[in-house]
Structures are given as C-alpha cells and as structure tokens.
Tab-separated table of C-alpha atoms in Angstrom:
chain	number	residue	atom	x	y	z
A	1	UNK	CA	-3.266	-10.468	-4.075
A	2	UNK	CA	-0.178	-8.425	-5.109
A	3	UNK	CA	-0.136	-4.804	-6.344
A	4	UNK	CA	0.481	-4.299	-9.906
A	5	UNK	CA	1.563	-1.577	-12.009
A	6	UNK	CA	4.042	1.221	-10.572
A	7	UNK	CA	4.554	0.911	-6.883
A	8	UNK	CA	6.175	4.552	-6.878
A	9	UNK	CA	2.757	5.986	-8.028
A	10	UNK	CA	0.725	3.979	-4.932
A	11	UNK	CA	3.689	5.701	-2.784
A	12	UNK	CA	2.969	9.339	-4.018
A	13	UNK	CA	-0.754	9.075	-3.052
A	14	UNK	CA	-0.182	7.317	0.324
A	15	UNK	CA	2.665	10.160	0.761
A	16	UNK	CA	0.390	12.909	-0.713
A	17	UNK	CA	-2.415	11.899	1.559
A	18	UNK	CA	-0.561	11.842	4.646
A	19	UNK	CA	-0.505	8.460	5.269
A	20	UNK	CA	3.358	7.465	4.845
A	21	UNK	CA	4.813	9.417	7.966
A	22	UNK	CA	2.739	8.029	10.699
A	23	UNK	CA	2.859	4.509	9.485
A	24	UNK	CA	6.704	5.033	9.624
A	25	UNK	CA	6.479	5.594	13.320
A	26	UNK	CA	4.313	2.710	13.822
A	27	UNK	CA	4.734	-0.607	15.972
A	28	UNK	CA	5.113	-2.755	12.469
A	29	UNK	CA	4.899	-5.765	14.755
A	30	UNK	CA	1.931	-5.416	16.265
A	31	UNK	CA	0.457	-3.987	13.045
A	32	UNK	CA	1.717	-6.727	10.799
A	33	UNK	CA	0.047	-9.112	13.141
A	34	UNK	CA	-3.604	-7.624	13.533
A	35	UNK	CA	-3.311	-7.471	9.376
A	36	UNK	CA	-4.986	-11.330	9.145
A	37	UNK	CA	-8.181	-9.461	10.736
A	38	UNK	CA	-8.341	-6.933	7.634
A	39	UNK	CA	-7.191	-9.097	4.924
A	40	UNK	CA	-10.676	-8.316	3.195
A	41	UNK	CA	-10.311	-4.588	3.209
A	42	UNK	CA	-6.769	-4.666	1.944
A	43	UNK	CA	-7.454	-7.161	-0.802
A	44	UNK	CA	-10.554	-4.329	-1.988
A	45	UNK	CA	-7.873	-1.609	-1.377
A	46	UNK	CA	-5.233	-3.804	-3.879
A	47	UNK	CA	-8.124	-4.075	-5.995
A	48	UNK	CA	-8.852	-0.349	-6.505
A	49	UNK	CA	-5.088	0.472	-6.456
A	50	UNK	CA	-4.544	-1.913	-9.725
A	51	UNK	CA	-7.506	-0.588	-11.234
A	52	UNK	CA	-6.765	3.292	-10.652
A	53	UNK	CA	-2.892	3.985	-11.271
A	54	UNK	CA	-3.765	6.731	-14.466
A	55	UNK	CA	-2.443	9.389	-12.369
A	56	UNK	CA	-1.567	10.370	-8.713
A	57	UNK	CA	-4.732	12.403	-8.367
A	58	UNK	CA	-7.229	9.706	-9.538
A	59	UNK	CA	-5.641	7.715	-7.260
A	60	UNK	CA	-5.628	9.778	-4.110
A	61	UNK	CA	-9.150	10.238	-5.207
A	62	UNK	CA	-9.884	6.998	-5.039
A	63	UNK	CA	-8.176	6.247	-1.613
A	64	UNK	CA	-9.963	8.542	-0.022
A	65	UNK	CA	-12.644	6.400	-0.046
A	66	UNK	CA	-11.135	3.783	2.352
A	67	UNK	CA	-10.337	4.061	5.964
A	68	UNK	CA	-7.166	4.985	7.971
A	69	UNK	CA	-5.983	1.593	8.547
A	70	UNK	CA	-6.740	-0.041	5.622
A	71	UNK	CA	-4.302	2.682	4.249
A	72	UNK	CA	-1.529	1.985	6.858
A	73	UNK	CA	-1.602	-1.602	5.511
A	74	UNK	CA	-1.579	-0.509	1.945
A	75	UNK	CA	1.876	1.631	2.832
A	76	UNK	CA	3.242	-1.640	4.443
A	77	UNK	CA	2.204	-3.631	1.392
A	78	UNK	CA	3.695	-1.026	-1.129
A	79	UNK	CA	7.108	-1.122	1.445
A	80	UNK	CA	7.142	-4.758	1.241
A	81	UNK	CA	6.532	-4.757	-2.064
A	82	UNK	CA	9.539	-2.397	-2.743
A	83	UNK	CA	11.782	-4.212	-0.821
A	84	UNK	CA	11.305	-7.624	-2.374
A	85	UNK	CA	11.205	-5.804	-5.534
A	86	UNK	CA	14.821	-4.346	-4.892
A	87	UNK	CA	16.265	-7.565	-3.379
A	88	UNK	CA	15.161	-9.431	-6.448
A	89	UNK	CA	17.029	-6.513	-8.459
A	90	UNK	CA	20.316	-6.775	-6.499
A	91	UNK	CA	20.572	-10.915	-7.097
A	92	UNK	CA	20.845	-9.944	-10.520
C-alpha cells in the first residue's frame, strides 16, 4: 500500500505531533527490520492517511488515534516515499 495525495501534508502532522525528531535519531536498521511484524498497523495507518489529507489538523486528529510506533513507521514511509519521489524527479 503506498500513500497517496500530498506527502508534505502527512509530514506536517507527523512533525506537528512530535513524531519526526525522534524517529530521526533512530536505529533505521533495526527499525526497518522489525517493520514486517507491523505491516498490519501501518497498512490501517496508510489507510487513514489517504482518507484524511483535508487539512493538517484533521489529520493530526486522526493520528492521534494510532500508537507511537506505528507513527515512527509512517515517518519512514513518508521519507521513503519522498526520496523515491525526488529521485524519480531528478531522472527527468
């Protein structure tokens, strides 16, 4: 499942909430490899990000609702996201 719509907003929330910094100074590694083990609660956070991008406020609203780490993997999807995004961009 990919996110859809505009990335920036799903950055703004995660940032607004508080969850951006400390997944910055996170082990990605390790993080990126426990992710298999929550693939169910990311794909239901994807699902209510795609569904709730009217503003940054119904959004963070909405996020509130899941847990911690199912919002550091969100800000590692959105990241990822952003990067293929841009190296897609710069081919061009």
């Amino acid at each position: 499942m990919y996110l859809q719509g505009n990335l920036q907003t799903v950055f703004d929330a995660l940032y607004n909430l508080g969850v951006i910094d400390p997944v910055l100074e996170q082990d990605w590694t390790t993080a990126l490899d426990e992710i298999s083990n929550h693939y169910e609660d990311l794909t239901r956070v994807i699902e209510s990000v795609n569904l709730h991008q009217g503003d940054v406020s119904e959004l963070m609203r909405e996020l509130e609702r899941f847990d911690p780490t199912t919002l550091s993997y969100l800000a590692m999807e959105v990241a990822r996201e952003f990067a293929d995004f841009h190296s897609r961009e710069e081919l061009h």
